[in-house]
mmCIF file of C-alpha atoms and ligand atoms in Angstrom:
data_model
loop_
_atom_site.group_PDB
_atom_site.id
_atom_site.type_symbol
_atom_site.label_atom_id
_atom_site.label_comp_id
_atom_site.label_asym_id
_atom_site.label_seq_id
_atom_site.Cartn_x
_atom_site.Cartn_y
_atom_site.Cartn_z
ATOM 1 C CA UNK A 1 104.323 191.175 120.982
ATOM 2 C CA UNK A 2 105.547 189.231 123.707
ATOM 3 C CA UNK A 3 108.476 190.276 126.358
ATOM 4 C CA UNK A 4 111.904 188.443 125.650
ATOM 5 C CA UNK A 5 112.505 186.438 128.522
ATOM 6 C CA UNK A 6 114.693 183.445 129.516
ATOM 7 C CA UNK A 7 114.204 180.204 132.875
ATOM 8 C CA UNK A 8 117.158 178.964 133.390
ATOM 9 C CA UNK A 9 117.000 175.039 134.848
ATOM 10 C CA UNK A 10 119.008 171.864 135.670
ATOM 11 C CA UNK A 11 119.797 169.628 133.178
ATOM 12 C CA UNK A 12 121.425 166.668 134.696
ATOM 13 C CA UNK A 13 125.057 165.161 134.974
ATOM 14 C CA UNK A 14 127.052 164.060 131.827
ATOM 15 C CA UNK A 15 128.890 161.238 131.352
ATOM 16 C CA UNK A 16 131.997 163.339 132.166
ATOM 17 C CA UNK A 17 130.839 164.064 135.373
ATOM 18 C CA UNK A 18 129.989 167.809 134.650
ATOM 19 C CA UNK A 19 126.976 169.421 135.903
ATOM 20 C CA UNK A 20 124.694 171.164 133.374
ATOM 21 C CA UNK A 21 122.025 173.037 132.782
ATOM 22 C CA UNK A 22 119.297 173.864 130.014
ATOM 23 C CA UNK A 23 118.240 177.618 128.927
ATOM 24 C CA UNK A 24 114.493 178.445 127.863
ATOM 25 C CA UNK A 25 115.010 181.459 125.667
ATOM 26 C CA UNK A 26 111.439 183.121 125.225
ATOM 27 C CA UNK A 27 111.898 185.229 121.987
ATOM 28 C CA UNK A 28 109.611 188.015 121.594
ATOM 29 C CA UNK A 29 108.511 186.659 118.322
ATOM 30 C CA UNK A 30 107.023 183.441 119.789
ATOM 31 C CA UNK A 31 109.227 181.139 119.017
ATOM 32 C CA UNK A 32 110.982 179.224 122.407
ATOM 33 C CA UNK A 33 114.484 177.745 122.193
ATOM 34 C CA UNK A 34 115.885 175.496 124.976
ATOM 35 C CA UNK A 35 119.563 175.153 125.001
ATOM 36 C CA UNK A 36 121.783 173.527 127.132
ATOM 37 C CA UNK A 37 125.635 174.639 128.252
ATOM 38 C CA UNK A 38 126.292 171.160 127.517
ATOM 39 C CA UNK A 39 128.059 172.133 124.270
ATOM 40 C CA UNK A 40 124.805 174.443 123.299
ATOM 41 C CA UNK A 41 122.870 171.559 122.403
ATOM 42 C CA UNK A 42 119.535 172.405 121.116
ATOM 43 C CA UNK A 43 117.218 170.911 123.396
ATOM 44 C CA UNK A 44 113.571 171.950 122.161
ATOM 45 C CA UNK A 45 112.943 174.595 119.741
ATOM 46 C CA UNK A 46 108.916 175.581 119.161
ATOM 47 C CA UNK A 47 107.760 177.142 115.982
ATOM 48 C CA UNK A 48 104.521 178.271 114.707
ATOM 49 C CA UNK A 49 103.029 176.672 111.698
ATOM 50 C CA UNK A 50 101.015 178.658 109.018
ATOM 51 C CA UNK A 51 97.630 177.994 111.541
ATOM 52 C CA UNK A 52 100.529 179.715 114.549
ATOM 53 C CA UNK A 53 100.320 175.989 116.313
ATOM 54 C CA UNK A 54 103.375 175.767 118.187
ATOM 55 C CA UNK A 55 105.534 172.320 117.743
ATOM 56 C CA UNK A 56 109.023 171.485 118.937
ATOM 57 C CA UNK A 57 110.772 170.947 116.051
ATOM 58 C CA UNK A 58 114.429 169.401 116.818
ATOM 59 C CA UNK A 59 115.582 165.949 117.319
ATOM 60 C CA UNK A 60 116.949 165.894 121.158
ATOM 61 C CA UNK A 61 116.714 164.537 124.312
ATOM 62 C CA UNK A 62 115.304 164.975 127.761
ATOM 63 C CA UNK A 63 119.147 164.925 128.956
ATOM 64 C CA UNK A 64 122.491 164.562 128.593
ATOM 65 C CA UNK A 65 122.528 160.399 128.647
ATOM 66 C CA UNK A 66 121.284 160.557 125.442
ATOM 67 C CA UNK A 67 123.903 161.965 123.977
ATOM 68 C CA UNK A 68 126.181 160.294 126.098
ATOM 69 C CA UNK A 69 124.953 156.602 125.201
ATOM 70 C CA UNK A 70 124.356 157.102 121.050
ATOM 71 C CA UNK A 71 125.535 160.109 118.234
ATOM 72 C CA UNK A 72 127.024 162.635 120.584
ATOM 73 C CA UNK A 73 126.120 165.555 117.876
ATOM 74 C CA UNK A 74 122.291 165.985 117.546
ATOM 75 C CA UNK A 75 122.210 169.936 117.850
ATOM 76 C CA UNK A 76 125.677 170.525 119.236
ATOM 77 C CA UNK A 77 128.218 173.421 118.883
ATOM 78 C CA UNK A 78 130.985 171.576 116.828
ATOM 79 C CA UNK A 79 134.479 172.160 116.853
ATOM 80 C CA UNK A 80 137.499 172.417 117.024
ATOM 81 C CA UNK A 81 137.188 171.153 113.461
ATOM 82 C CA UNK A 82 133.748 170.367 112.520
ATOM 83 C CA UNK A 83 133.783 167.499 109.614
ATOM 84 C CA UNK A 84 136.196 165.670 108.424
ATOM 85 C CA UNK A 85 139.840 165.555 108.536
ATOM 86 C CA UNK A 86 141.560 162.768 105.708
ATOM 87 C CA UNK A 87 143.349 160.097 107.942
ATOM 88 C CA UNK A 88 143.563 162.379 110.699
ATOM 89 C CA UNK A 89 146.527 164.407 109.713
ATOM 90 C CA UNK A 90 147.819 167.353 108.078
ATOM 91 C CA UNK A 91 150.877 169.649 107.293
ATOM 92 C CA UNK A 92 150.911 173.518 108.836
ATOM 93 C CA UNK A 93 154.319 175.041 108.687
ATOM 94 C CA UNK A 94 156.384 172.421 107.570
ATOM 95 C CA UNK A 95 154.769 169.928 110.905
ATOM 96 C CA UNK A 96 152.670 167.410 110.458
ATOM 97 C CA UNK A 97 149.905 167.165 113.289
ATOM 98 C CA UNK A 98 147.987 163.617 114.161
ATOM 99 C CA UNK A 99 144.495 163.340 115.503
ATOM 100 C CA UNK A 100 142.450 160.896 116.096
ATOM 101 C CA UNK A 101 141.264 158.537 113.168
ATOM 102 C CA UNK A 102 138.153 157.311 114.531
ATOM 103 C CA UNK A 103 134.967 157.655 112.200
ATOM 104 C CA UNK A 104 134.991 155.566 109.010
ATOM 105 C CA UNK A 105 137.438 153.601 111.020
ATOM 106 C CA UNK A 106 135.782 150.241 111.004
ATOM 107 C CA UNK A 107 135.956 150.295 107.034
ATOM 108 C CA UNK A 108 139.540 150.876 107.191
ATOM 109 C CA UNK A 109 139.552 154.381 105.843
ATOM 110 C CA UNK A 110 139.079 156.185 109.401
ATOM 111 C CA UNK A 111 139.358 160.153 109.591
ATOM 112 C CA UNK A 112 138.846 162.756 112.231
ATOM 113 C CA UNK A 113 135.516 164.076 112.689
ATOM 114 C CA UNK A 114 133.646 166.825 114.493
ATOM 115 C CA UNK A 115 136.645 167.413 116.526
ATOM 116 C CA UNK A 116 138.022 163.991 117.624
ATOM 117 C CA UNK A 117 137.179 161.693 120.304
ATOM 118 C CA UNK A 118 135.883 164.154 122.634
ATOM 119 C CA UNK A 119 135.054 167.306 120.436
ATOM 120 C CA UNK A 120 134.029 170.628 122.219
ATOM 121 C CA UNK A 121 130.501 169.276 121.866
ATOM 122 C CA UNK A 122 130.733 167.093 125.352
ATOM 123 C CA UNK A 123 132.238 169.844 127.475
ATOM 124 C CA UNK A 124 129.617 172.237 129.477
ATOM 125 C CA UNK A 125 130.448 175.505 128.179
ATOM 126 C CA UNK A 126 130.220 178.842 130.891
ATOM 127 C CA UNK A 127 127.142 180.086 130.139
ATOM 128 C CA UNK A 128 125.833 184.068 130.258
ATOM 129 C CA UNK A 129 121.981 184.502 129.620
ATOM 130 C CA UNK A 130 120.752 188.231 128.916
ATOM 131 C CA UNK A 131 117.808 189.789 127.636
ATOM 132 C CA UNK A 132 118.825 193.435 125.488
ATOM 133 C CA UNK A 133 115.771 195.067 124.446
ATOM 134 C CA UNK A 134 113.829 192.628 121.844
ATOM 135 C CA UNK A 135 116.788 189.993 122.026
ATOM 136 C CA UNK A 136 117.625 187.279 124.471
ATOM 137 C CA UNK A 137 120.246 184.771 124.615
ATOM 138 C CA UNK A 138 123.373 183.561 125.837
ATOM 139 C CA UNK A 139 126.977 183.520 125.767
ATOM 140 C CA UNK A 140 128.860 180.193 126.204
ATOM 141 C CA UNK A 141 132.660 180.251 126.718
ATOM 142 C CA UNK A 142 134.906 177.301 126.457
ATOM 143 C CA UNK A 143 138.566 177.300 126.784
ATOM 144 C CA UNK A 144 140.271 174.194 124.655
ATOM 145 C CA UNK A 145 143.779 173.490 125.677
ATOM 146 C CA UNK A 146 146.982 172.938 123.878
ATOM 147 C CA UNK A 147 147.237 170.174 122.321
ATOM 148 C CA UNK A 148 143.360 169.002 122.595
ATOM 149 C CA UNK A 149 142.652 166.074 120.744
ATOM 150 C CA UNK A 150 146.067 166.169 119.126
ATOM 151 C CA UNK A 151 145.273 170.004 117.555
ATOM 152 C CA UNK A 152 148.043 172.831 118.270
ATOM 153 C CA UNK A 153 147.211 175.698 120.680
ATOM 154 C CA UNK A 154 145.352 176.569 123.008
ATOM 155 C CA UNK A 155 141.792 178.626 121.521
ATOM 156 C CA UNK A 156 139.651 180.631 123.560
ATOM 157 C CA UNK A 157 136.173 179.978 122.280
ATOM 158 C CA UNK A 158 132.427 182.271 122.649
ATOM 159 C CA UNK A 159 129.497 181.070 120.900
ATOM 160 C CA UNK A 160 126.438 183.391 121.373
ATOM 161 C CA UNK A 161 122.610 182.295 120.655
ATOM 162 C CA UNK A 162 120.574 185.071 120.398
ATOM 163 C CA UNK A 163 116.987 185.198 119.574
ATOM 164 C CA UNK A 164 115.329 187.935 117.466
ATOM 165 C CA UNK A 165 111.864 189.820 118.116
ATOM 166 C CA UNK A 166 111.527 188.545 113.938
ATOM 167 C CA UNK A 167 112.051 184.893 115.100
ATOM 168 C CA UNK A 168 115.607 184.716 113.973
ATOM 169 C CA UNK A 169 118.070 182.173 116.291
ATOM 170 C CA UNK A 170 121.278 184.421 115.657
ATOM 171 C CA UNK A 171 124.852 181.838 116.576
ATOM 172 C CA UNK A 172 127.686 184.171 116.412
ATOM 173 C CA UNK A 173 130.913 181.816 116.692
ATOM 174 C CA UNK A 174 134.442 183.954 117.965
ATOM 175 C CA UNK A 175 137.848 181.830 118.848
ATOM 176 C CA UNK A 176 140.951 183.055 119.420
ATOM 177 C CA UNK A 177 143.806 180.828 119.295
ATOM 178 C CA UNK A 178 147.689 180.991 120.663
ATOM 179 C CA UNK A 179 149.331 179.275 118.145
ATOM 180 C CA UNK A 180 148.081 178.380 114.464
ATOM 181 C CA UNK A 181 145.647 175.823 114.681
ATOM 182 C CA UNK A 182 142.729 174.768 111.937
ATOM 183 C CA UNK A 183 138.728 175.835 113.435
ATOM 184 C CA UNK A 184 135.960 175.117 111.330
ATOM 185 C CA UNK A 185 133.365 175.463 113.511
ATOM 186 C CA UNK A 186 129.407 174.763 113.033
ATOM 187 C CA UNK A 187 126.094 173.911 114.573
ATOM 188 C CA UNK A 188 124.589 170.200 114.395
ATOM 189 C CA UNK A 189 120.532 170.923 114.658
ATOM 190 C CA UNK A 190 118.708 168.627 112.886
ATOM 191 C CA UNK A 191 114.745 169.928 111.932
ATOM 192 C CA UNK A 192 111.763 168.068 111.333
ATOM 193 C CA UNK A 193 108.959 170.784 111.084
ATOM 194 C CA UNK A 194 106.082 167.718 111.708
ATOM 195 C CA UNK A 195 107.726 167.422 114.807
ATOM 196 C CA UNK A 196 110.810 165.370 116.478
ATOM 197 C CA UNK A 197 108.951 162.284 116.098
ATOM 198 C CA UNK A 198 106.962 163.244 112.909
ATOM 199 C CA UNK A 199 108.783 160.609 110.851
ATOM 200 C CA UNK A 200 111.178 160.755 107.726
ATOM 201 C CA UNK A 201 111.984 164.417 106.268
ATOM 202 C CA UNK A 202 111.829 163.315 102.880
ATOM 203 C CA UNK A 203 109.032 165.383 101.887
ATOM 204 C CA UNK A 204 110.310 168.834 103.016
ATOM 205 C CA UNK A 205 111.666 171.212 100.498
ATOM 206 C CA UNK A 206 114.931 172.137 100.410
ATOM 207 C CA UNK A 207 116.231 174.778 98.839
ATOM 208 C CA UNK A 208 120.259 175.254 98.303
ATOM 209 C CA UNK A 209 121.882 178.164 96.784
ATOM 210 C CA UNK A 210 124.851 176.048 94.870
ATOM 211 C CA UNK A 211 125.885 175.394 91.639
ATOM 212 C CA UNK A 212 128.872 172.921 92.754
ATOM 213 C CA UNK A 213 129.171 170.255 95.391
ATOM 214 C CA UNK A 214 132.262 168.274 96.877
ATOM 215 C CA UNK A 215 132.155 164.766 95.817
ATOM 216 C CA UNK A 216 133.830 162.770 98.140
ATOM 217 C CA UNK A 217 136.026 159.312 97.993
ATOM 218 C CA UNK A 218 134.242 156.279 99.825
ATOM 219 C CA UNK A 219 135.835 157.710 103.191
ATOM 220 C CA UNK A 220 133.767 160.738 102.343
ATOM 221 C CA UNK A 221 136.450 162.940 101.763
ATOM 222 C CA UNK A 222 136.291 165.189 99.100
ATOM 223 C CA UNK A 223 138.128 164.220 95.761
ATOM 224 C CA UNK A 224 139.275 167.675 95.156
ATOM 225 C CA UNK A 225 136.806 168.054 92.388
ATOM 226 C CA UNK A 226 134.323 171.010 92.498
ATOM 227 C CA UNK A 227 131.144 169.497 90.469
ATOM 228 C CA UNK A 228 128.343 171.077 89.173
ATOM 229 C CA UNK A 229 124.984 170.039 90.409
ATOM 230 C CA UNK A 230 123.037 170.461 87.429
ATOM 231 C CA UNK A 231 121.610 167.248 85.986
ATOM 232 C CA UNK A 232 122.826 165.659 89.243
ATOM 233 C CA UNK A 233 120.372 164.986 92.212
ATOM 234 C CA UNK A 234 122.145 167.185 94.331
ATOM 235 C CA UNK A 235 120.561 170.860 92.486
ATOM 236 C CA UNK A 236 118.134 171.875 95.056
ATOM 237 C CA UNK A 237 118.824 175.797 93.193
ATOM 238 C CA UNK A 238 115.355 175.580 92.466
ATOM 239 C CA UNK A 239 113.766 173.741 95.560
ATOM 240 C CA UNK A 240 113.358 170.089 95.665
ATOM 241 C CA UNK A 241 111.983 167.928 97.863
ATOM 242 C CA UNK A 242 114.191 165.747 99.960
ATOM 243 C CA UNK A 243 113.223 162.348 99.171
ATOM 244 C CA UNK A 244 112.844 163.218 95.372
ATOM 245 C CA UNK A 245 115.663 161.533 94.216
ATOM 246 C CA UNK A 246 117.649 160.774 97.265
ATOM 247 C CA UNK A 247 117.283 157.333 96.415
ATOM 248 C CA UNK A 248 118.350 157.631 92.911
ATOM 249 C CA UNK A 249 120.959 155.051 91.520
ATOM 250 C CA UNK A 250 123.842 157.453 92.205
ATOM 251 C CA UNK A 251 127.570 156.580 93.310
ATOM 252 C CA UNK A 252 127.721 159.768 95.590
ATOM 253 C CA UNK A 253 124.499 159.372 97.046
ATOM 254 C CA UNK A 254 125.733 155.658 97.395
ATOM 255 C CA UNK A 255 128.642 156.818 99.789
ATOM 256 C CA UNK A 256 126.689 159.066 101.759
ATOM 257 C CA UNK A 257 123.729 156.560 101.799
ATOM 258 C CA UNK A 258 121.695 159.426 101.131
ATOM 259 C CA UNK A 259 122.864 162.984 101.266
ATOM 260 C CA UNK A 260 125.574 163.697 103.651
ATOM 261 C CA UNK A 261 127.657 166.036 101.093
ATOM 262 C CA UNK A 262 129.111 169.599 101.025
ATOM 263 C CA UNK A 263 127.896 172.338 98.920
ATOM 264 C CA UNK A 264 129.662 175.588 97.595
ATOM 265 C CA UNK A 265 127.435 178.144 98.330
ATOM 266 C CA UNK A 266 127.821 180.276 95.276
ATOM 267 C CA UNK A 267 127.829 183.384 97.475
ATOM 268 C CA UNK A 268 130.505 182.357 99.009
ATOM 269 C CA UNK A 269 134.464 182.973 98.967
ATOM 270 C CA UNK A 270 134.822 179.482 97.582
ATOM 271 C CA UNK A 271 132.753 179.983 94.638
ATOM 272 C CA UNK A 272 134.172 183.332 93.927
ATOM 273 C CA UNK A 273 131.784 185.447 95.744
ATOM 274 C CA UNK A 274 132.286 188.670 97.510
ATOM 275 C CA UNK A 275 131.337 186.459 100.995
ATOM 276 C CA UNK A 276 129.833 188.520 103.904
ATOM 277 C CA UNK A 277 126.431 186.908 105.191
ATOM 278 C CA UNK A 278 124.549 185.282 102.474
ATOM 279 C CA UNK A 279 121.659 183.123 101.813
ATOM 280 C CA UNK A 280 122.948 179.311 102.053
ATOM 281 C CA UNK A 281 118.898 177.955 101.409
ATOM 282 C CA UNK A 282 116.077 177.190 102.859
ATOM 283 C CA UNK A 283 113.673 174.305 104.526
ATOM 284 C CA UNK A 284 109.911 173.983 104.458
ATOM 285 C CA UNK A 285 107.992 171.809 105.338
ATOM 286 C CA UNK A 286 104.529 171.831 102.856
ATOM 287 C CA UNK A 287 101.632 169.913 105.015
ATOM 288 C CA UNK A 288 102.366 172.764 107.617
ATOM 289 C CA UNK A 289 104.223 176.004 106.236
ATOM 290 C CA UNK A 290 107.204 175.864 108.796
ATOM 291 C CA UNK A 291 110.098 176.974 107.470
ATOM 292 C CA UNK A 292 113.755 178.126 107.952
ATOM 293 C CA UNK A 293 116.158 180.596 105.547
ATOM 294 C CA UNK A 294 119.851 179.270 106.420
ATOM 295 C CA UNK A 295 122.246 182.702 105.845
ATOM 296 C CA UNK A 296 125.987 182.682 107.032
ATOM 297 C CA UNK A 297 129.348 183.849 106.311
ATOM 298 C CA UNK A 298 130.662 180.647 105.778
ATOM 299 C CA UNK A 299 131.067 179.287 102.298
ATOM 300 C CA UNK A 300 129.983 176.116 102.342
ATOM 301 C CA UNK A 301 127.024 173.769 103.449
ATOM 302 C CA UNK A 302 126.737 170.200 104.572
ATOM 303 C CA UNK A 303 123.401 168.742 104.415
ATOM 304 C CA UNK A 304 122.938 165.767 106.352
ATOM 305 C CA UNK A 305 119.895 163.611 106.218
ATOM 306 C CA UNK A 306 120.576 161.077 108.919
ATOM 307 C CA UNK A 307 120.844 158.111 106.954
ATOM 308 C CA UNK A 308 121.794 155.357 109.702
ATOM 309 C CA UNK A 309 119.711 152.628 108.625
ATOM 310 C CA UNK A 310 118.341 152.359 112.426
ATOM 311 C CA UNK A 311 119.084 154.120 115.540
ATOM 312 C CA UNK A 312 118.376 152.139 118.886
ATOM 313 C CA UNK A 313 117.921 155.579 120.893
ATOM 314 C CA UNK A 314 114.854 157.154 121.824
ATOM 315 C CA UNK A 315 113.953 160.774 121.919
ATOM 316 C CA UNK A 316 112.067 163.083 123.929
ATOM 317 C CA UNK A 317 108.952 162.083 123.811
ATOM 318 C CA UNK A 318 109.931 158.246 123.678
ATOM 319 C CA UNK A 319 109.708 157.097 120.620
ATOM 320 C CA UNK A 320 112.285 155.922 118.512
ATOM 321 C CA UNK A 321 114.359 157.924 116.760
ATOM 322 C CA UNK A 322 113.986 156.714 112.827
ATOM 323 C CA UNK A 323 115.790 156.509 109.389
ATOM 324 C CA UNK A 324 116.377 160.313 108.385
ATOM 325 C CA UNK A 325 113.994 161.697 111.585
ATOM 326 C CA UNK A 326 115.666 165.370 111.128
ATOM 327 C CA UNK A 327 117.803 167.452 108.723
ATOM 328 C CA UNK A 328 121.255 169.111 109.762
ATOM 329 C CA UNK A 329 122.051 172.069 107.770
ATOM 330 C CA UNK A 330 125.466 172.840 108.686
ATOM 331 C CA UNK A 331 127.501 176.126 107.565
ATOM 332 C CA UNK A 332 131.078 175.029 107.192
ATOM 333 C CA UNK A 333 134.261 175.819 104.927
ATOM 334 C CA UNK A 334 135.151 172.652 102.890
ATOM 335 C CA UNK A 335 135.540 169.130 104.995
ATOM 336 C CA UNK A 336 139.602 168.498 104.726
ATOM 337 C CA UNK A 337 140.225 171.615 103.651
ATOM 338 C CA UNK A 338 143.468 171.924 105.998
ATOM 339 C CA UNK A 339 144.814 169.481 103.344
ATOM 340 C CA UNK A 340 143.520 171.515 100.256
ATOM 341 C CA UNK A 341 145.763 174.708 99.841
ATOM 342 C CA UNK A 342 143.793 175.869 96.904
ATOM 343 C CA UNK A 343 140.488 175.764 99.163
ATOM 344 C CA UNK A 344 139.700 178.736 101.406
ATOM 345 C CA UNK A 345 141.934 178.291 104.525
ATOM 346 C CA UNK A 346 140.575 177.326 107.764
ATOM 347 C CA UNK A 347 144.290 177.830 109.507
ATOM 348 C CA UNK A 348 143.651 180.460 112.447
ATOM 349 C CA UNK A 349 147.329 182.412 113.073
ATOM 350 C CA UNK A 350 147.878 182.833 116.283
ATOM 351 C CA UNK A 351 145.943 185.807 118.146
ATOM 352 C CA UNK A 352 144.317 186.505 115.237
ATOM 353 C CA UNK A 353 140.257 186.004 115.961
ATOM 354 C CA UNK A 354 137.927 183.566 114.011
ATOM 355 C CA UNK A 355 134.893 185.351 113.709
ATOM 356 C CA UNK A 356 131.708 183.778 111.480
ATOM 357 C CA UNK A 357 127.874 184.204 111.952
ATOM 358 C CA UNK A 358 125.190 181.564 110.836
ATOM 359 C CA UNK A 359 120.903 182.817 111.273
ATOM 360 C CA UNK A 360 118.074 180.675 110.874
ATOM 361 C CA UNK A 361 115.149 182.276 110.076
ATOM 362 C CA UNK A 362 112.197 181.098 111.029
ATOM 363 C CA UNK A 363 108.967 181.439 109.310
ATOM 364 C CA UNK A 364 105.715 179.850 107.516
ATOM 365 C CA UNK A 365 105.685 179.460 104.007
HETATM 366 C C1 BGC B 401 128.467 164.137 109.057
HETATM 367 C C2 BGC B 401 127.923 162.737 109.041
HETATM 368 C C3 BGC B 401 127.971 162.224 110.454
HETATM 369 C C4 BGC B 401 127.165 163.110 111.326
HETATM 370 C C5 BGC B 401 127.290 162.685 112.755
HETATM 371 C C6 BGC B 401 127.570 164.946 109.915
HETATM 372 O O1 BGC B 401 128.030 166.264 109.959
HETATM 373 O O2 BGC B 401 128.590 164.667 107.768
HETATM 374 O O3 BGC B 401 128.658 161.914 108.196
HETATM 375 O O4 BGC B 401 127.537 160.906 110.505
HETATM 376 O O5 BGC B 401 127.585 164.438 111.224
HETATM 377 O O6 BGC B 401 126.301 163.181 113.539
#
């Protein structure tokens, strides 16, 4: 087995004028991971397949313009509130708070999402690399003021990627806020185990451990409904491949364009479940074995399939980035659950800590 070991290097200026710099976390397993402080964007991340040929396997880019001049989010840490917010408001304690309204805007039913306009995804975090025993990875810190895109309090925030000797990338999210303040925090990878410019995911195999999903109004915010996903095309309980009926004649899949939905993980508080870290599902990827268990402590998941019908960006290795090029599996509690009271609360009291874990395992099937 190999030593755990990390480079650290530069990583260019953002748009915001911050200096940053990119991570290359050698786990002792094999498998690299190259993140930035840049809001722990995933850079590269190199897994075996079943023949141990190593592949980057993450939609990215070589620096921070490209995130700064398309979709901010490809691999980010999200927060303050990651997903969406209806209208960009809500009640705590008898006050109602105002955020921006911007995605979904153009169609006139505009909501807050990933945070607002500048989310804690375009900051460059502090950043602490270490190596203990098998393990190496690093700490980020970010302080978000009072008040930060319209949000109450100031929260102290540490996000720490660690990477197991067993090939596990370990995100351990902690914030600690001085007033009471909504965090739903998450991480915004997107796979493709053929490779970041391997083409459409459609024929990996996910795997999602849900009986219900959110439907959402046209604005994609949930109805309120909890709907099971049998007979729908959203029961992956058994494994199904992506593109299997993502096109089906569907009005939720219509709304999404393909999925971009919440699932409650039946695990999970929400469905009733005792909670602590549980198996959310799975990826694989069939012509070459890669694959990745999702577990968390969160009780939901978002899958999204990136379903923009074109995106004029390209990525690393200079090709264009196509229609549903990657897969985000994000651990989450419910979008708009700060205005669902019977949903599991995402409110943070003030000096209380938020404390949730997310590991993606990687493997060959
Ligand atoms: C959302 C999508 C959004 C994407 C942006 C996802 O988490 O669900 O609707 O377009 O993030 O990168």
């Amino acid at each position: 087995m190999a030593t755990a070991s990390y480079d650290v290097v530069d990583f260019g200026t953002t748009k915001y004028g911050e200096h940053a710099k990119k991570y290359i976390l050698k786990g002792a397993g094999g498998v690299v991971l190259e993140v930035s402080d840049y809001g722990g964007k995933v850079v590269r991340l190199f897994t075996p397949d079943r023949d141990g040929r190593m592949k980057d396997v993450v939609v990215g880019f070589d620096d921070p313009s490209g995130w700064d001049n398309g979709d901010p989010y490809w691999g980010c840490i999200i927060g303050r509130y990651g997903n969406r917010i209806a209208a960009g408001k809500f009640t705590m304690g008898g006050v109602e708070y105002r955020l921006p309204a911007l995605n979904n805007a153009p169609a006139g039913i505009g909501c807050n999402l990933h945070g607002g306009a500048r989310g804690w995804d375009a900051y460059v975090w502090g950043a602490e690399p270490f190596v203990t025993g098998d393990d190496v990875g690093v700490v980020f810190t970010h302080v978000s003021p009072d008040g930060d895109e319209g949000f109450p309090g100031r929260v102290a925030v540490k996000v720490t990627y660690t990477l197991t000797a067993a090939n596990v990338w370990r995100v351990d999210y902690e914030a600690v806020p001085d007033r009471e303040t909504p965090i739903n925090m998450t991480q915004h990878v997107y796979f493709n185990f053929k490779g970041e410019a391997g083409g459409t995911i459609e024929d990996h195999v996910l795997t999602i451990a849900a009986e219900s999903f959110t439907p959402t109004d046209p604005g994609q915010i949930p109805t309120g409904e909890v709907r099971k996903v049998a007979g729908t095309p959203f029961d992956f309980r058994k494994g199904m491949r992506i593109g299997e009926m993502i096109n089906a004649n569907d009005a939720d899949l219509e709304i999404g364009k393909g999925y971009d939905h919440n699932w409650v993980l039946d695990g999970g508080i929400m469905a009733g479940g005792a909670g602590g870290l549980i198996f959310a599902g799975s990826l694989v990827c069939p012509l070459n074995g890669r694959s990745v268990e999702v577990w968390t402590t969160e009780p939901c998941l978002q899958v999204y399939t990136a379903n923009w019908a074109s995106y004029d960006q390209k990525a690393k290795g200079g090709e264009h980035l196509s229609f549903r090029c990657g897969v985000a599996l994000e651990t989450q509690h419910a979008p708009d659950s700060p205005n669902r009271p019977e949903w599991p609360t995402t409110f943070v009291k003030a000096g209380a800590t938020y404390r949730t874990t997310t590991e993606f395992r990687f493997g060959v099937a």
